[in-house]
Amino acid sequence: MRTSTAEGRTQSRFSQNVRGWSFRHDKAEFHAWTPLSWHTVVMTRTSPTLARAGSILVEKTAAQILQQCLIEDGSILTPDRGVWTLKNLEELHRDYVDAPDMSAGTFGEKLVGQLSNTSDPARQLFAELYILNVLPLDNFKQKTKLGYINGVLDGLHQPVELPAAIADAFSGGVFNGGRASSSRRWAQLSFLVDFAEYFKSRPVETRREAANKPEMMRRLVLDSPGHREPAQRHALMYMFHPEYFLPIVSSDQRQLLRDKLAPDYLPSGASDDLDADLRAIDDAVVAENGGAVDYYKEPWRARWNPKVKKDAKSGATTEGTAEEEIEEDDVPEAKPYSVADIVSDGAFHPADRLQQILKRWEKKKNLVLQGAPGTGKTWLAKRLAYALIGSASPEAVRAVQFHPNTSYEDFVRGWRPTAGSDGAGQLVLNDGPLLRHAEQARLQPDIPHVIVIEEINRGNPAQAFGGVLTLIESTKRSPKDALTLAYPGSETEQYYLPENLFIIGTMNIADRSLALVDFALRRRFCFETLEPAFTAQWADLLNKRLPNNPDLVTNIKTKIGSLNAQISDDSALGTAFQIGHSFLTPAETESNGVEWFRGVVESEIAPLLAEYWFDSSDTADAAVSALLA
């Protein structure tokens, strides 16, 4: 297999006339590339990228933003008054990136609150970042794009209007942003703030060089801190170097396009640089056809992405994905799901604590919620998954439960007996829930996918994960870290997990019969302990569900608090054995709260205490009596 770099191919590409582009220097147009610094060169499209007419204005506007705003400190809306400064970006980082709105409501509604105390210059800068976000999308109408930007500008004390050129650029688009353009818009804009701050903190010489060299721009975009958002990152690379990067933001589709067309257009075979290969393929196709082609239209689409087949159960596609080709004028805004929704659903843990858990999980990718019985671990796990995704998306969440017989063959991949078409028995290599969900995640790289493992320590986690234990690490989610699985799908298969696959497990740390988690597993997960939450929110809910017993809630809290203190102080038990709030949270309104409480104590808490103090029945009986007194 040959290797090459984007920079090497770029130099080769610019050693001759550049197809479809002219370069203007001091108002003199010419077609031969010369090594001029970017601030003296303005690129003008002479033919649309991928034969998509909207690309011309999109790329022209993006080039202006790169030059006037990212390299300089200017503005795309008010050329006489610059706003792209590090000071304004630091303000946006404080007001938007570091202060996520955990309340309920639409993205637009929450954005108003987040920017309410932001200065005019920083708010205008946010609007201009928003322009960069929606500029290349063809799945939003011009009216919708204008509404988004004007919604931010309307809060300015000194009015700023959108120039006609921006409105014209909004009239078309280049690619479909898919579901991420709606459900992950908050994260994409957060990343754009991070990227702009990171890019502008580089020396101006570095910024100018990145504007000339696709490889350097790619490195800066990919190295930028912030949310993953692979589609947004690739969109930047395309908009800032459309002469090199194709406007295909789905990594799965870029890979598929390259692999299918490589035999015909890459004589030396594929390299380790996907973008460079796609550039070479597109150059060859254009030369062959005498102009740009749209790979999403026939006859081209059939050559690399045939009709999509969907799995009836998982919804995953088996050959590419048509997400960029959704036939709709506007992507409906996904109903957001955030920490506020977890709280409104009935969580008693503080919102800032839940936000902290989400932030740690997003970085580590693997999380275990551990805690005493009744602390709501299972209830919370799926809701945290929705908050991580940003919307209630059941199709992106898969739940499994470990048990003593859970094996690698059950969870990852293994041979399983099945009946053939003739009724005869045979062994078939089946993917388990981990690999099935991983492949579904790979087809939607911009949407986090979560696998929930209930009672992760009820089985043997090391046995269930096997060699995949290495692959779940956040730093091992790439082809270079791929491994051969215990049951490879082919002789050459090298497998790795996608970056957008997240794992969350629940673990009861009080049950002595459950397996201990070894250090190899612990190193790959972050662990968050849920404490019993007999909070004000819990008391409010209980007062609603026990309307006929106004004093009972206080009595329950006092008695359970005393019991938990006794359990925590017992050297043979400790905090891991406390009684959680789930035991004392009725699912519906109870007309006789006293009777309900007695039933919970006698049928649920008393047997548990008998197990805790199995060698001291008097202690258990005394604790039960105190609860019922």
C-alpha positions as semicolon CSV with decimal commas, in nm:
position;residue;x (nm);y (nm);z (nm)
1;M;0,000;0,000;0,000
2;R;0,143;0,338;-0,094
3;T;0,140;0,636;0,136
4;S;0,111;1,004;0,067
5;T;0,029;1,326;0,244
6;A;-0,228;1,592;0,170
7;E;0,052;1,847;0,147
8;G;0,241;1,643;-0,109
9;R;-0,065;1,604;-0,326
10;T;-0,149;1,970;-0,285
11;Q;0,196;2,071;-0,410
12;S;0,153;1,838;-0,706
13;R;-0,194;1,976;-0,771
14;F;-0,071;2,335;-0,770
15;S;0,227;2,261;-0,996
16;Q;-0,008;2,309;-1,286
17;N;-0,319;2,511;-1,362
18;V;-0,585;2,461;-1,097
19;R;-0,907;2,322;-1,233
20;G;-1,210;2,535;-1,168
21;W;-1,033;2,813;-0,981
22;S;-0,887;3,152;-1,066
23;F;-0,674;3,360;-0,831
24;R;-0,691;3,736;-0,816
25;H;-0,391;3,939;-0,703
26;D;-0,427;4,315;-0,694
27;K;-0,731;4,279;-0,923
28;A;-0,534;4,096;-1,194
29;E;-0,673;3,747;-1,266
30;F;-0,447;3,462;-1,360
31;H;-0,470;3,083;-1,359
32;A;-0,125;2,968;-1,256
33;W;-0,072;2,924;-0,884
34;T;0,213;3,126;-0,737
35;P;0,331;3,112;-0,376
36;L;0,172;3,439;-0,262
37;S;0,070;3,497;0,098
38;W;-0,302;3,458;0,156
39;H;-0,362;3,822;0,248
40;T;-0,282;3,921;-0,111
41;V;-0,478;3,641;-0,274
42;V;-0,854;3,607;-0,305
43;M;-0,991;3,289;-0,459
44;T;-1,291;3,302;-0,690
45;R;-1,485;2,996;-0,798
46;T;-1,528;2,958;-1,173
47;S;-1,724;2,631;-1,162
48;P;-1,936;2,484;-0,882
49;T;-1,795;2,214;-0,654
50;L;-1,955;1,873;-0,720
51;A;-2,171;2,056;-0,977
52;R;-2,367;2,220;-0,693
53;A;-2,446;2,582;-0,782
54;G;-2,476;2,695;-0,421
55;S;-2,110;2,617;-0,360
56;I;-1,989;2,931;-0,540
57;L;-2,136;3,183;-0,295
58;V;-2,077;2,958;0,004
59;E;-1,706;2,926;-0,071
60;K;-1,669;3,296;-0,148
61;T;-1,827;3,389;0,186
62;A;-1,619;3,134;0,375
63;A;-1,300;3,272;0,215
64;Q;-1,396;3,619;0,335
65;I;-1,454;3,491;0,689
66;L;-1,116;3,317;0,685
67;Q;-0,933;3,628;0,566
68;Q;-1,122;3,911;0,734
69;C;-1,217;3,738;1,060
70;L;-0,987;3,449;1,145
71;I;-0,660;3,581;1,004
72;E;-0,744;3,943;1,078
73;D;-0,972;4,069;1,360
74;G;-1,244;4,208;1,139
75;S;-1,609;4,127;1,074
76;I;-1,819;3,983;0,794
77;L;-2,115;4,207;0,892
78;T;-1,945;4,536;0,985
79;P;-1,617;4,573;0,791
80;D;-1,558;4,910;0,957
81;R;-1,587;4,761;1,306
82;G;-1,401;4,440;1,385
83;V;-1,533;4,189;1,641
84;W;-1,321;3,875;1,591
85;T;-1,087;3,936;1,881
86;L;-0,958;3,701;2,148
87;K;-1,121;3,922;2,410
88;N;-1,466;3,872;2,256
89;L;-1,403;3,500;2,210
90;E;-1,306;3,468;2,577
91;E;-1,637;3,634;2,666
92;L;-1,829;3,388;2,448
93;H;-1,637;3,101;2,603
94;R;-1,748;3,220;2,946
95;D;-2,112;3,293;2,853
96;Y;-2,179;3,003;2,615
97;V;-1,919;2,724;2,622
98;D;-1,858;2,722;2,997
99;A;-2,219;2,799;3,092
100;P;-2,444;2,544;2,922
101;D;-2,812;2,620;2,975
102;M;-2,954;2,333;3,178
103;S;-3,312;2,461;3,162
104;A;-3,589;2,320;2,947
105;G;-3,682;2,485;2,616
106;T;-3,576;2,503;2,255
107;F;-3,221;2,586;2,149
108;G;-3,328;2,933;2,042
109;E;-3,505;3,005;2,370
110;K;-3,207;2,896;2,575
111;L;-2,967;3,091;2,354
112;V;-3,150;3,414;2,438
113;G;-3,082;3,356;2,807
114;Q;-2,721;3,253;2,757
115;L;-2,638;3,568;2,560
116;S;-2,853;3,806;2,766
117;N;-2,552;3,958;2,945
118;T;-2,308;3,929;2,655
119;S;-2,166;4,252;2,517
120;D;-2,266;4,372;2,171
121;P;-1,930;4,292;2,004
122;A;-1,920;3,937;2,145
123;R;-2,286;3,879;2,058
124;Q;-2,223;3,993;1,702
125;L;-1,926;3,758;1,688
126;F;-2,154;3,472;1,792
127;A;-2,391;3,564;1,507
128;E;-2,101;3,551;1,263
129;L;-1,995;3,209;1,395
130;Y;-2,357;3,104;1,347
131;I;-2,330;3,218;0,984
132;L;-2,032;2,988;0,941
133;N;-2,234;2,705;1,094
134;V;-2,541;2,724;0,867
135;L;-2,372;2,864;0,555
136;P;-2,303;2,536;0,368
137;L;-2,623;2,353;0,467
138;D;-2,878;2,285;0,196
139;N;-3,134;2,127;0,428
140;F;-3,237;2,462;0,575
141;K;-3,433;2,719;0,380
142;Q;-3,291;3,066;0,331
143;K;-3,568;3,204;0,554
144;T;-3,473;2,965;0,833
145;K;-3,104;3,058;0,818
146;L;-3,187;3,427;0,822
147;G;-3,415;3,370;1,120
148;Y;-3,141;3,203;1,320
149;I;-2,890;3,484;1,263
150;N;-3,139;3,768;1,306
151;G;-3,254;3,609;1,630
152;V;-2,905;3,668;1,771
153;L;-2,861;4,013;1,613
154;D;-3,197;4,135;1,744
155;G;-3,048;4,146;2,093
156;L;-2,787;4,407;2,000
157;H;-2,822;4,757;2,141
158;Q;-2,666;4,898;1,823
159;P;-2,853;4,740;1,529
160;V;-2,660;4,539;1,272
161;E;-2,820;4,416;0,950
162;L;-2,726;4,118;0,739
163;P;-2,570;4,228;0,408
164;A;-2,744;4,120;0,090
165;A;-2,440;3,910;-0,002
166;I;-2,488;3,693;0,309
167;A;-2,858;3,653;0,237
168;D;-2,774;3,548;-0,119
169;A;-2,519;3,294;0,009
170;F;-2,795;3,150;0,231
171;S;-3,018;3,089;-0,072
172;G;-2,837;2,766;-0,157
173;G;-2,609;2,518;0,005
174;V;-2,363;2,242;-0,066
175;F;-2,445;1,945;0,156
176;N;-2,713;1,818;0,389
177;G;-2,614;1,854;0,754
178;G;-2,841;1,568;0,850
179;R;-2,973;1,514;1,197
180;A;-2,666;1,662;1,366
181;S;-2,743;2,005;1,218
182;S;-3,051;2,009;1,438
183;S;-2,990;1,793;1,743
184;R;-2,622;1,887;1,784
185;R;-2,635;2,254;1,683
186;W;-2,556;2,363;2,039
187;A;-2,241;2,149;2,037
188;Q;-2,136;2,259;1,687
189;L;-2,155;2,626;1,787
190;S;-1,967;2,552;2,108
191;F;-1,693;2,391;1,900
192;L;-1,681;2,691;1,664
193;V;-1,613;2,920;1,961
194;D;-1,338;2,684;2,076
195;F;-1,191;2,660;1,726
196;A;-1,192;3,034;1,661
197;E;-1,022;3,096;1,995
198;Y;-0,765;2,823;1,927
199;F;-0,697;2,935;1,568
200;K;-0,662;3,303;1,656
201;S;-0,425;3,222;1,941
202;R;-0,177;3,090;1,680
203;P;0,080;3,336;1,538
204;V;-0,051;3,528;1,238
205;E;0,217;3,363;1,019
206;T;0,078;3,022;1,115
207;R;-0,277;3,132;1,034
208;R;-0,172;3,260;0,692
209;E;0,019;2,943;0,623
210;A;-0,287;2,735;0,715
211;A;-0,489;2,941;0,469
212;N;-0,243;2,835;0,199
213;K;-0,182;2,475;0,303
214;P;-0,474;2,231;0,337
215;E;-0,270;1,991;0,549
216;M;-0,191;2,259;0,806
217;M;-0,552;2,377;0,816
218;R;-0,664;2,018;0,868
219;R;-0,420;1,974;1,153
220;L;-0,541;2,291;1,326
221;V;-0,908;2,198;1,281
222;L;-0,862;1,845;1,411
223;D;-0,635;1,952;1,698
224;S;-0,874;2,219;1,817
225;P;-1,028;2,159;2,160
226;G;-1,403;2,133;2,204
227;H;-1,679;1,889;2,119
228;R;-1,595;1,618;1,863
229;E;-1,849;1,723;1,598
230;P;-1,673;1,555;1,302
231;A;-1,917;1,695;1,046
232;Q;-1,860;2,052;1,162
233;R;-1,484;2,004;1,162
234;H;-1,486;1,864;0,808
235;A;-1,723;2,141;0,697
236;L;-1,460;2,394;0,806
237;M;-1,186;2,214;0,617
238;Y;-1,401;2,213;0,302
239;M;-1,508;2,577;0,331
240;F;-1,153;2,703;0,396
241;H;-0,994;2,478;0,133
242;P;-1,265;2,383;-0,118
243;E;-0,995;2,335;-0,381
244;Y;-0,880;2,034;-0,181
245;F;-1,140;1,891;0,058
246;L;-1,463;1,753;-0,083
247;P;-1,794;1,876;0,068
248;I;-1,886;1,531;0,200
249;V;-1,899;1,556;0,579
250;S;-1,994;1,197;0,657
251;S;-1,674;1,006;0,733
252;D;-1,852;0,680;0,644
253;Q;-1,951;0,813;0,303
254;R;-1,605;0,954;0,231
255;Q;-1,455;0,615;0,313
256;L;-1,711;0,433;0,099
257;L;-1,664;0,668;-0,196
258;R;-1,287;0,626;-0,185
259;D;-1,296;0,247;-0,147
260;K;-1,545;0,193;-0,429
261;L;-1,386;0,430;-0,682
262;A;-1,021;0,365;-0,597
263;P;-0,984;0,066;-0,835
264;D;-1,083;0,286;-1,131
265;Y;-0,916;0,616;-1,038
266;L;-0,621;0,541;-0,807
267;P;-0,374;0,336;-1,016
268;S;-0,136;0,295;-0,722
269;G;-0,412;0,202;-0,480
270;A;-0,549;0,374;-0,171
271;S;-0,317;0,553;0,067
272;D;-0,341;0,626;0,438
273;D;-0,473;0,976;0,364
274;L;-0,843;0,961;0,283
275;D;-0,873;1,328;0,188
276;A;-0,576;1,310;-0,048
277;D;-0,722;1,002;-0,216
278;L;-1,060;1,170;-0,263
279;R;-0,891;1,475;-0,413
280;A;-0,703;1,253;-0,660
281;I;-1,021;1,062;-0,748
282;D;-1,218;1,382;-0,806
283;D;-0,940;1,525;-1,025
284;A;-0,938;1,209;-1,234
285;V;-1,318;1,205;-1,263
286;V;-1,328;1,571;-1,368
287;A;-1,058;1,512;-1,628
288;E;-1,245;1,210;-1,760
289;N;-1,584;1,385;-1,778
290;G;-1,473;1,732;-1,872
291;G;-1,625;1,892;-1,562
292;A;-1,743;1,842;-1,207
293;V;-1,990;1,566;-1,126
294;D;-2,230;1,512;-0,835
295;Y;-2,147;1,177;-0,677
296;Y;-2,493;1,165;-0,519
297;K;-2,668;1,154;-0,855
298;E;-2,688;0,871;-1,100
299;P;-2,501;0,712;-1,259
300;W;-2,237;0,798;-0,998
301;R;-2,425;0,708;-0,684
302;A;-2,479;0,349;-0,798
303;R;-2,103;0,310;-0,842
304;W;-2,022;0,370;-0,475
305;N;-2,338;0,380;-0,264
306;P;-2,609;0,147;-0,394
307;K;-2,960;0,137;-0,255
308;V;-2,951;0,152;0,123
309;K;-3,083;-0,147;0,316
310;K;-3,205;-0,104;0,670
311;D;-3,199;-0,358;0,947
312;A;-3,558;-0,402;1,065
313;K;-3,459;-0,426;1,430
314;S;-3,169;-0,185;1,475
315;G;-3,250;0,063;1,200
316;A;-2,885;0,056;1,097
317;T;-2,795;0,073;0,729
318;T;-2,580;-0,200;0,585
319;E;-2,431;-0,016;0,287
320;G;-2,354;0,348;0,345
321;T;-2,612;0,597;0,458
322;A;-2,832;0,842;0,279
323;E;-2,835;1,091;0,564
324;E;-2,687;1,365;0,349
325;E;-2,962;1,310;0,095
326;I;-3,274;1,350;0,307
327;E;-3,539;1,493;0,080
328;E;-3,680;1,774;0,293
329;D;-3,675;2,150;0,281
330;D;-3,598;2,199;0,647
331;V;-3,467;1,964;0,913
332;P;-3,718;1,987;1,200
333;E;-3,553;2,091;1,523
334;A;-3,508;1,783;1,738
335;K;-3,672;1,807;2,078
336;P;-3,376;1,879;2,304
337;Y;-3,309;1,675;2,614
338;S;-3,080;1,815;2,879
339;V;-3,000;1,801;3,247
340;A;-3,311;2,012;3,306
341;D;-3,523;1,734;3,157
342;I;-3,357;1,478;3,385
343;V;-3,451;1,693;3,683
344;S;-3,805;1,748;3,558
345;D;-3,839;1,374;3,502
346;G;-3,783;1,324;3,874
347;A;-3,409;1,324;3,946
348;F;-3,327;1,437;4,297
349;H;-2,957;1,491;4,236
350;P;-2,852;1,857;4,182
351;A;-2,834;1,977;3,822
352;D;-2,473;2,089;3,855
353;R;-2,377;1,741;3,980
354;L;-2,546;1,580;3,680
355;Q;-2,371;1,825;3,444
356;Q;-2,039;1,734;3,603
357;I;-2,105;1,364;3,543
358;L;-2,188;1,433;3,178
359;K;-1,869;1,633;3,124
360;R;-1,649;1,360;3,269
361;W;-1,830;1,090;3,072
362;E;-1,792;1,280;2,744
363;K;-1,415;1,294;2,790
364;K;-1,366;0,935;2,913
365;K;-1,635;0,776;2,691
366;N;-1,694;0,500;2,947
367;L;-1,878;0,557;3,276
368;V;-1,999;0,345;3,566
369;L;-2,270;0,472;3,797
370;Q;-2,209;0,301;4,127
371;G;-2,394;0,334;4,452
372;A;-2,597;0,185;4,730
373;P;-2,924;0,005;4,660
374;G;-3,207;0,237;4,560
375;T;-3,004;0,536;4,444
376;G;-3,162;0,536;4,096
377;K;-2,866;0,414;3,893
378;T;-3,066;0,235;3,624
379;W;-3,327;0,511;3,609
380;L;-3,058;0,775;3,562
381;A;-2,837;0,588;3,312
382;K;-3,071;0,612;3,014
383;R;-3,160;0,974;3,087
384;L;-2,793;1,067;3,105
385;A;-2,758;0,898;2,766
386;Y;-3,030;1,121;2,620
387;A;-2,868;1,430;2,773
388;L;-2,532;1,330;2,622
389;I;-2,694;1,291;2,280
390;G;-2,885;1,616;2,324
391;S;-3,225;1,470;2,244
392;A;-3,444;1,177;2,347
393;S;-3,329;0,930;2,080
394;P;-3,423;0,572;2,172
395;E;-3,270;0,438;1,850
396;A;-2,927;0,566;1,959
397;V;-2,943;0,388;2,296
398;R;-2,921;0,010;2,347
399;A;-2,953;-0,155;2,688
400;V;-2,816;-0,494;2,795
401;Q;-2,788;-0,663;3,132
402;F;-2,491;-0,864;3,249
403;H;-2,549;-1,185;3,444
404;P;-2,322;-1,468;3,562
405;N;-2,346;-1,645;3,226
406;T;-2,273;-1,341;3,008
407;S;-1,978;-1,428;2,784
408;Y;-1,768;-1,265;2,515
409;E;-1,968;-1,463;2,261
410;D;-2,291;-1,310;2,396
411;F;-2,170;-0,953;2,423
412;V;-1,913;-0,905;2,146
413;R;-1,912;-1,181;1,881
414;G;-1,931;-1,558;1,868
415;W;-2,051;-1,865;1,686
416;R;-2,417;-1,946;1,749
417;P;-2,629;-2,244;1,641
418;T;-2,914;-2,164;1,408
419;A;-3,140;-2,337;1,159
420;G;-3,054;-2,302;0,791
421;S;-3,307;-2,254;0,510
422;D;-3,331;-2,630;0,477
423;G;-3,398;-2,674;0,847
424;A;-3,057;-2,824;0,915
425;G;-2,856;-2,691;1,209
426;Q;-2,549;-2,480;1,145
427;L;-2,314;-2,242;1,324
428;V;-2,329;-1,874;1,231
429;L;-2,088;-1,600;1,339
430;N;-2,308;-1,342;1,512
431;D;-2,220;-0,995;1,636
432;G;-2,332;-0,927;1,990
433;P;-2,501;-0,604;2,106
434;L;-2,170;-0,420;2,147
435;L;-2,059;-0,462;1,786
436;R;-2,410;-0,417;1,646
437;H;-2,449;-0,086;1,825
438;A;-2,094;0,015;1,734
439;E;-2,171;-0,033;1,365
440;Q;-2,492;0,166;1,398
441;A;-2,290;0,443;1,561
442;R;-2,032;0,430;1,282
443;L;-2,304;0,507;1,028
444;Q;-2,407;0,821;1,219
445;P;-2,073;0,962;1,334
446;D;-2,215;1,298;1,442
447;I;-2,466;1,147;1,686
448;P;-2,340;0,994;2,012
449;H;-2,461;0,635;2,055
450;V;-2,482;0,479;2,398
451;I;-2,484;0,122;2,518
452;V;-2,620;0,086;2,871
453;I;-2,493;-0,215;3,069
454;E;-2,710;-0,278;3,369
455;E;-2,549;-0,458;3,663
456;I;-2,210;-0,453;3,492
457;N;-2,050;-0,642;3,783
458;R;-2,318;-0,910;3,810
459;G;-2,130;-1,107;3,547
460;N;-1,758;-1,117;3,477
461;P;-1,684;-0,792;3,289
462;A;-1,331;-0,895;3,195
463;Q;-1,463;-1,212;3,033
464;A;-1,752;-1,035;2,857
465;F;-1,531;-0,764;2,705
466;G;-1,232;-0,986;2,635
467;G;-0,983;-0,822;2,400
468;V;-1,228;-0,542;2,326
469;L;-1,142;-0,403;2,669
470;T;-0,845;-0,234;2,502
471;L;-1,057;-0,095;2,220
472;I;-1,305;0,083;2,448
473;E;-1,035;0,324;2,566
474;S;-1,100;0,681;2,457
475;T;-0,749;0,699;2,304
476;K;-0,785;0,375;2,106
477;R;-1,081;0,464;1,884
478;S;-0,900;0,478;1,549
479;P;-0,789;0,246;1,267
480;K;-0,425;0,259;1,379
481;D;-0,525;0,094;1,708
482;A;-0,741;-0,175;1,547
483;L;-0,704;-0,532;1,669
484;T;-0,790;-0,878;1,543
485;L;-1,093;-0,999;1,735
486;A;-1,116;-1,344;1,891
487;Y;-1,362;-1,434;1,615
488;P;-1,261;-1,226;1,311
489;G;-1,519;-1,166;1,043
490;S;-1,258;-1,226;0,773
491;E;-0,892;-1,319;0,743
492;T;-0,791;-0,954;0,717
493;E;-1,037;-0,789;0,957
494;Q;-0,885;-0,537;1,195
495;Y;-1,149;-0,392;1,425
496;Y;-1,180;-0,066;1,618
497;L;-1,472;0,107;1,790
498;P;-1,604;0,441;1,661
499;E;-1,537;0,758;1,859
500;N;-1,906;0,832;1,904
501;L;-1,981;0,510;2,095
502;F;-2,025;0,568;2,467
503;I;-2,069;0,306;2,738
504;I;-2,247;0,352;3,069
505;G;-2,277;0,078;3,328
506;T;-2,457;0,054;3,660
507;M;-2,299;-0,118;3,959
508;N;-2,439;-0,213;4,296
509;I;-2,148;-0,182;4,538
510;A;-2,335;-0,332;4,835
511;D;-2,403;-0,683;4,705
512;R;-2,126;-0,910;4,835
513;S;-2,216;-1,180;4,583
514;L;-2,123;-0,967;4,282
515;A;-1,787;-0,978;4,109
516;L;-1,521;-0,725;4,193
517;V;-1,415;-0,502;3,906
518;D;-1,050;-0,553;3,816
519;F;-0,802;-0,270;3,771
520;A;-0,791;-0,308;3,391
521;L;-1,161;-0,227;3,372
522;R;-1,138;0,050;3,630
523;R;-0,867;0,226;3,431
524;R;-1,091;0,247;3,126
525;F;-1,399;0,381;3,303
526;C;-1,470;0,683;3,515
527;F;-1,674;0,597;3,824
528;E;-1,939;0,823;3,971
529;T;-2,099;0,736;4,304
530;L;-2,466;0,817;4,353
531;E;-2,558;0,894;4,711
532;P;-2,908;0,865;4,860
533;A;-3,081;1,190;4,762
534;F;-3,343;1,276;5,023
535;T;-3,341;1,632;4,897
536;A;-3,597;1,914;4,885
537;Q;-3,702;1,792;4,540
538;W;-3,765;1,447;4,684
539;A;-3,969;1,596;4,968
540;D;-4,178;1,804;4,724
541;L;-4,260;1,499;4,515
542;L;-4,345;1,290;4,821
543;N;-4,578;1,558;4,955
544;K;-4,766;1,545;4,625
545;R;-4,791;1,167;4,625
546;L;-4,881;1,139;4,996
547;P;-5,138;1,423;5,011
548;N;-5,325;1,290;5,316
549;N;-5,022;1,260;5,545
550;P;-4,854;1,603;5,568
551;D;-4,616;1,509;5,852
552;L;-4,509;1,173;5,713
553;V;-4,247;1,303;5,471
554;T;-4,047;1,473;5,745
555;N;-4,071;1,162;5,964
556;I;-3,949;0,937;5,681
557;K;-3,653;1,164;5,608
558;T;-3,555;1,178;5,976
559;K;-3,586;0,804;6,034
560;I;-3,403;0,704;5,713
561;G;-3,134;0,960;5,789
562;S;-3,074;0,803;6,130
563;L;-3,070;0,453;5,980
564;N;-2,819;0,553;5,710
565;A;-2,596;0,714;5,970
566;Q;-2,600;0,387;6,167
567;I;-2,518;0,186;5,853
568;S;-2,236;0,425;5,754
569;D;-2,080;0,405;6,098
570;D;-2,084;0,025;6,102
571;S;-1,731;-0,093;6,020
572;A;-1,869;-0,405;5,852
573;L;-2,093;-0,200;5,621
574;G;-2,026;0,166;5,540
575;T;-2,179;0,422;5,303
576;A;-2,207;0,171;5,019
577;F;-2,486;-0,003;5,210
578;Q;-2,710;0,297;5,278
579;I;-3,080;0,289;5,191
580;G;-3,144;0,485;4,873
581;H;-3,427;0,722;4,793
582;S;-3,584;0,492;4,532
583;F;-3,716;0,271;4,812
584;L;-3,907;0,567;4,952
585;T;-4,043;0,720;4,631
586;P;-4,393;0,595;4,543
587;A;-4,465;0,555;4,174
588;E;-4,814;0,702;4,210
589;T;-5,033;0,887;4,457
590;E;-5,107;0,693;4,776
591;S;-5,422;0,770;4,974
592;N;-5,281;0,609;5,289
593;G;-4,920;0,711;5,319
594;V;-4,866;0,549;5,658
595;E;-4,975;0,211;5,527
596;W;-4,761;0,253;5,214
597;F;-4,454;0,332;5,425
598;R;-4,515;0,034;5,651
599;G;-4,541;-0,192;5,348
600;V;-4,209;-0,066;5,207
601;V;-4,033;-0,119;5,539
602;E;-4,170;-0,467;5,600
603;S;-4,136;-0,606;5,246
604;E;-3,827;-0,428;5,111
605;I;-3,612;-0,261;5,377
606;A;-3,646;-0,518;5,658
607;P;-3,524;-0,813;5,443
608;L;-3,230;-0,601;5,326
609;L;-3,135;-0,511;5,683
610;A;-3,160;-0,877;5,780
611;E;-2,895;-0,949;5,515
612;Y;-2,679;-0,658;5,630
613;W;-2,679;-0,773;5,991
614;F;-2,709;-1,146;5,923
615;D;-2,494;-1,215;6,229
616;S;-2,686;-0,975;6,454
617;S;-3,061;-1,017;6,416
618;D;-3,125;-0,798;6,722
619;T;-2,961;-0,502;6,548
620;A;-3,173;-0,556;6,235
621;D;-3,494;-0,594;6,436
622;A;-3,419;-0,279;6,637
623;A;-3,360;-0,080;6,317
624;V;-3,690;-0,197;6,169
625;S;-3,875;-0,115;6,490
626;A;-3,729;0,236;6,488
627;L;-3,858;0,291;6,135
628;L;-4,209;0,175;6,225
629;A;-4,228;0,356;6,558
